[in-house]
XYZ file of C-alpha atoms in Angstrom:
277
model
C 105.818 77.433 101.375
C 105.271 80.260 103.460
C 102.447 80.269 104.840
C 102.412 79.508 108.228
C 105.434 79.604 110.813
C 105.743 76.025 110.566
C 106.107 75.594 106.908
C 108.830 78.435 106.815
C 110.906 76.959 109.537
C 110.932 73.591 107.546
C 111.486 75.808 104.379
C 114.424 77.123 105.997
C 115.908 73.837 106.638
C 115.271 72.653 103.101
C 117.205 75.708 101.900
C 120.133 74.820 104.462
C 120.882 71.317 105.382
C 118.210 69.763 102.469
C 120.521 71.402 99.399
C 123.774 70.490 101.112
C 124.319 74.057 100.623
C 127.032 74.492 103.584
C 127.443 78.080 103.623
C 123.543 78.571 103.942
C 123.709 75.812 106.888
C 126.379 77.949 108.998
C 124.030 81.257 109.117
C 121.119 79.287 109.306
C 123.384 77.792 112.937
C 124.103 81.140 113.669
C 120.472 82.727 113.939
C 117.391 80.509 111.873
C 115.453 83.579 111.584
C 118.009 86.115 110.376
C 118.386 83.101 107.834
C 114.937 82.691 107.097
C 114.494 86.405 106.459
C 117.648 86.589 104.163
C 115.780 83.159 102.258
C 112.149 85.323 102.381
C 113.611 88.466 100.971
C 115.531 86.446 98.123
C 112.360 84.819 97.008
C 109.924 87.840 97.317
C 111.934 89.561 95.372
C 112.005 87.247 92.648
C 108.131 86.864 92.992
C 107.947 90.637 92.907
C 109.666 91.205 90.072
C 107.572 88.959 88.121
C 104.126 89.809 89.643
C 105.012 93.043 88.775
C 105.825 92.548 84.724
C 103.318 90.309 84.128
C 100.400 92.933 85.539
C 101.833 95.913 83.682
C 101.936 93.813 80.484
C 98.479 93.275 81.253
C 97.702 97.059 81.766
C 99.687 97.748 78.553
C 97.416 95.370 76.932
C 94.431 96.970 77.954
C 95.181 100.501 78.034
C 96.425 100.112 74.112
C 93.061 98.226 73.225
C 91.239 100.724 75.259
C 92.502 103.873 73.935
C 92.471 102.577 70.450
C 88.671 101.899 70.783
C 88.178 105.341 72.666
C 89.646 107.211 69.451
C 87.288 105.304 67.066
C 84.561 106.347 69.255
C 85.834 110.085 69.124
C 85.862 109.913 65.487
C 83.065 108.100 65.165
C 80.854 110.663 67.195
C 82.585 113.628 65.241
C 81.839 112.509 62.153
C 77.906 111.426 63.124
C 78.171 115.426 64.663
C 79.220 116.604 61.357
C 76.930 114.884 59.211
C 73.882 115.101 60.918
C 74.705 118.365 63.327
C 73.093 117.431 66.020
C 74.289 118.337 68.894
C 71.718 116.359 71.287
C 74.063 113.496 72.042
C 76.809 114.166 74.313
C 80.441 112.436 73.598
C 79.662 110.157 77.026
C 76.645 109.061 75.941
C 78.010 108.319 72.391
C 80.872 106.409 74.171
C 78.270 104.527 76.666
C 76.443 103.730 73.672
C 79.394 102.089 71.782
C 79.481 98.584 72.395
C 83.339 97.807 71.475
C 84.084 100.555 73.994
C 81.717 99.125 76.252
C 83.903 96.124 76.265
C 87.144 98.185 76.650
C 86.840 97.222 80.534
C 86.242 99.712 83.493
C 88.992 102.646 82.127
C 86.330 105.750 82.279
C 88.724 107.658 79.825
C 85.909 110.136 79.046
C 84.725 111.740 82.500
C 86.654 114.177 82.137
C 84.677 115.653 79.087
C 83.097 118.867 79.858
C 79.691 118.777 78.988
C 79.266 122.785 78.156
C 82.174 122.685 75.515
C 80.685 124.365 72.591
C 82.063 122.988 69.549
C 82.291 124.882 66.205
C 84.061 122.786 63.767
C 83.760 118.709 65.064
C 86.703 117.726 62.923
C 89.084 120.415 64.622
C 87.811 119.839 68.000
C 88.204 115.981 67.214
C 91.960 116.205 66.981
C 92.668 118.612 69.482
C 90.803 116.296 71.651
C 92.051 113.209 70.567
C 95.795 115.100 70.504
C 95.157 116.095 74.353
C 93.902 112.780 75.516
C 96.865 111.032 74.300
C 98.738 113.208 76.298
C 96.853 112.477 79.627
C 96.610 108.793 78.967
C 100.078 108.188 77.330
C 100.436 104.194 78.270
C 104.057 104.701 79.484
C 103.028 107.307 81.850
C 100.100 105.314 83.161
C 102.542 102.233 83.809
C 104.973 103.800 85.650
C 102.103 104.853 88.005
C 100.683 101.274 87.960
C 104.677 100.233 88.734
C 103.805 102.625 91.562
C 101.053 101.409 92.667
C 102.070 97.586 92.712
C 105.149 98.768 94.787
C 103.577 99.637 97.716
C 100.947 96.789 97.499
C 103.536 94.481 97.480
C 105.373 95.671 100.444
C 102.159 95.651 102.597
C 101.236 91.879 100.947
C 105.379 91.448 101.855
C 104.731 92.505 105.426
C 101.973 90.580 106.509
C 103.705 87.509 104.955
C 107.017 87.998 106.947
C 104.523 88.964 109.953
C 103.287 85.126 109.637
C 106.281 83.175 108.099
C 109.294 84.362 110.803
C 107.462 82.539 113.286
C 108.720 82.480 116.852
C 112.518 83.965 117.020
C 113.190 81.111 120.240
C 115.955 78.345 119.461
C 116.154 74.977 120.781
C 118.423 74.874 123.920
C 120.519 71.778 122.778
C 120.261 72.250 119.206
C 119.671 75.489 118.452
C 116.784 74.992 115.592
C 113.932 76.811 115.317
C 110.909 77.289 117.149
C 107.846 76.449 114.884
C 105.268 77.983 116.528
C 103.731 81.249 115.551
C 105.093 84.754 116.574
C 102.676 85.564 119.625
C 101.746 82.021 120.516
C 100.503 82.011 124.117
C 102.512 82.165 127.507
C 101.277 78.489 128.596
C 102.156 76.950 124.836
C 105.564 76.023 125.202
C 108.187 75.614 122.020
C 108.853 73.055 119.946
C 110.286 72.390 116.751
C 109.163 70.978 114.199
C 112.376 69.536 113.291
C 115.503 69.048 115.407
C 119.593 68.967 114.717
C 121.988 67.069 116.160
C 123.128 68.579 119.979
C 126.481 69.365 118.611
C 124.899 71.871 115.893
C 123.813 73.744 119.651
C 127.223 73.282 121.362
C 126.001 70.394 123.147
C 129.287 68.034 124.350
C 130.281 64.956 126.145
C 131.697 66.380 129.546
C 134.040 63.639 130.085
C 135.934 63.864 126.552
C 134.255 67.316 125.460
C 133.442 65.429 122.100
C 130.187 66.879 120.009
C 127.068 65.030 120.154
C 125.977 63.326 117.548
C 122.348 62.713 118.938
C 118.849 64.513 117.621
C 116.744 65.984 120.660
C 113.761 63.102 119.532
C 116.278 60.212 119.316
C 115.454 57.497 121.807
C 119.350 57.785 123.147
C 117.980 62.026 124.232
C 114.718 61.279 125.426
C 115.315 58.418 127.483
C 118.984 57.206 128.326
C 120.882 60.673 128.104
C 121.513 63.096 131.535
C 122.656 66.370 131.189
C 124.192 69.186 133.164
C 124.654 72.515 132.824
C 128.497 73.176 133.360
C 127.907 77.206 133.962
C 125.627 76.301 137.144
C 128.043 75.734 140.243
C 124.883 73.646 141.873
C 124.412 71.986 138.584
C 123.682 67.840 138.698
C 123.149 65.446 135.608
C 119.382 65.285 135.210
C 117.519 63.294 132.591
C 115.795 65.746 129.994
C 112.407 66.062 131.566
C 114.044 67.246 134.795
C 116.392 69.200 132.865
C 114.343 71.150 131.028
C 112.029 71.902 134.137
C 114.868 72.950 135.766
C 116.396 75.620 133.279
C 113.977 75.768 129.941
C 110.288 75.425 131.439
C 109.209 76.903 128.477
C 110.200 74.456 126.343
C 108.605 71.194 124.949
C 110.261 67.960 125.416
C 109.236 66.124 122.031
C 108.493 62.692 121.937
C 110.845 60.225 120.265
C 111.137 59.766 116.455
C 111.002 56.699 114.661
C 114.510 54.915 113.836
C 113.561 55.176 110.269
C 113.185 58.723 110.204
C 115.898 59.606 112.382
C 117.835 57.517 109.641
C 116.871 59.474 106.697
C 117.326 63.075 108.473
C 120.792 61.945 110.005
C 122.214 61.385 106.733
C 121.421 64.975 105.880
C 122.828 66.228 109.247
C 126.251 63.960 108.982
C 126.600 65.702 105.502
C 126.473 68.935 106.946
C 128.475 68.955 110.389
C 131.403 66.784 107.920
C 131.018 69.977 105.586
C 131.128 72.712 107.821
């Protein structure tokens, strides 16, 4: 849902106005992307926190299977050393050799194994070994490093997503919704949106009776019957959008109009909301 700057900034809308959740709609008015972060951060963590379970349940898994096959091996090797003494196979190659280790995965849980230990009495050296190894692969102790580990995976995996989802932080000038396009699109590619509000959501007003708008930017009524002036320009004159937008927002996109059908469905959404807020 977030995987490009357009999806999130329709995500965010969904969130907002497609819920009805009115509380969400007024901070996603106030700043989209502050909204959309607050949305991406509730989410992640929430994915986090059950990426993160489900891989140390599978390292669990593992590590118990492995470590249980590693001290079979042990005693397996001590007891061939005891009955035969010989002394020719190492404990790595006995291990390498054992095909239910083998099978144990990657875990190399015997390099550490000095290969000029001289051992006396296989059974002793057996437990002491086994008793030591436990120690340096206790599973709980290995998870909490793997807990680690996943930590600061996820926060690089959370950056680049954010990097890509908050999209460009620029705001309609009549209705204030989000830009769509990515982050660092170019200079000469101007904004858009993706999906627009109604003007009054941006402050937009009739000057006459100073009553909100009730029109989407793409509604035929906007994009060609409306004029619009800016009231904090002394020099200002009613322009239709084109010239309105050349004159003040250049680097803006004047969409083309939406169907009456669509504008239907989305302006029973955006009715709900201004009535609720």
């Amino acid at each position: 849902k977030m995987s490009s700057a357009q999806q999130a900034a329709l995500y965010a809308f969904e969130e907002s106005f497609g819920k009805e959740d009115w509380k969400a709609v007024v901070s996603y008015c106030e700043s989209p992307t502050r909204y959309l972060m607050s949305v991406f951060e509730r989410k992640f963590q929430m994915f986090s926190v059950d990426y993160k379970e489900q891989q140390l349940s599978n390292i669990r898994m593992s590590l118990t299977r492995a470590v249980e096959s590693f001290d079979n091996v042990v005693r397996s090797w001590g007891r061939e050393w005891e009955s035969n003494n010989d002394t020719t196979k190492s404990l790595s190659e006995h291990c390498s050799q054992d095909e239910s280790y083998a099978r144990s995965g990657d875990l190399k849980l015997v390099d550490f194994v000095s290969e000029d230990v001289t051992v006396t009495n296989p059974s002793v050296f057996v437990q002491a070994f086994l008793s030591a190894s436990r120690t340096h692969l206790n599973i709980e102790t290995l998870s909490r490093y793997a807990s680690r580990l996943f930590s600061d995976k996820l926060k690089a995996v959370r950056c680049h997503i954010w990097d890509t989802a908050k999209g460009c932080p620029a705001t309609c000038p009549l209705c204030s919704a989000k830009c769509s396009l990515e982050p660092d699109h170019l200079p000469h590619q101007k904004h858009e949106c993706e999906i627009h509000l109604y003007e009054a959501f941006g402050g937009v007003t009739y000057r006459d009776s100073n009553k909100p708008v009730f029109d989407v930017c793409t509604s035929k009524e906007t994009t060609e019957n409306a004029k619009f002036i800016r009231t904090d320009d002394p020099q200002g004159k009613y322009r239709k959008i084109q010239e309105h937008y050349q004159a003040y927002y250049p680097d803006w996109k004047v969409q083309d109009t939406v169907s009456l059908l669509e504008q239907g469905l989305h302006q029973a959404r955006l009715q709900k909301a201004w009535v609720n807020t």
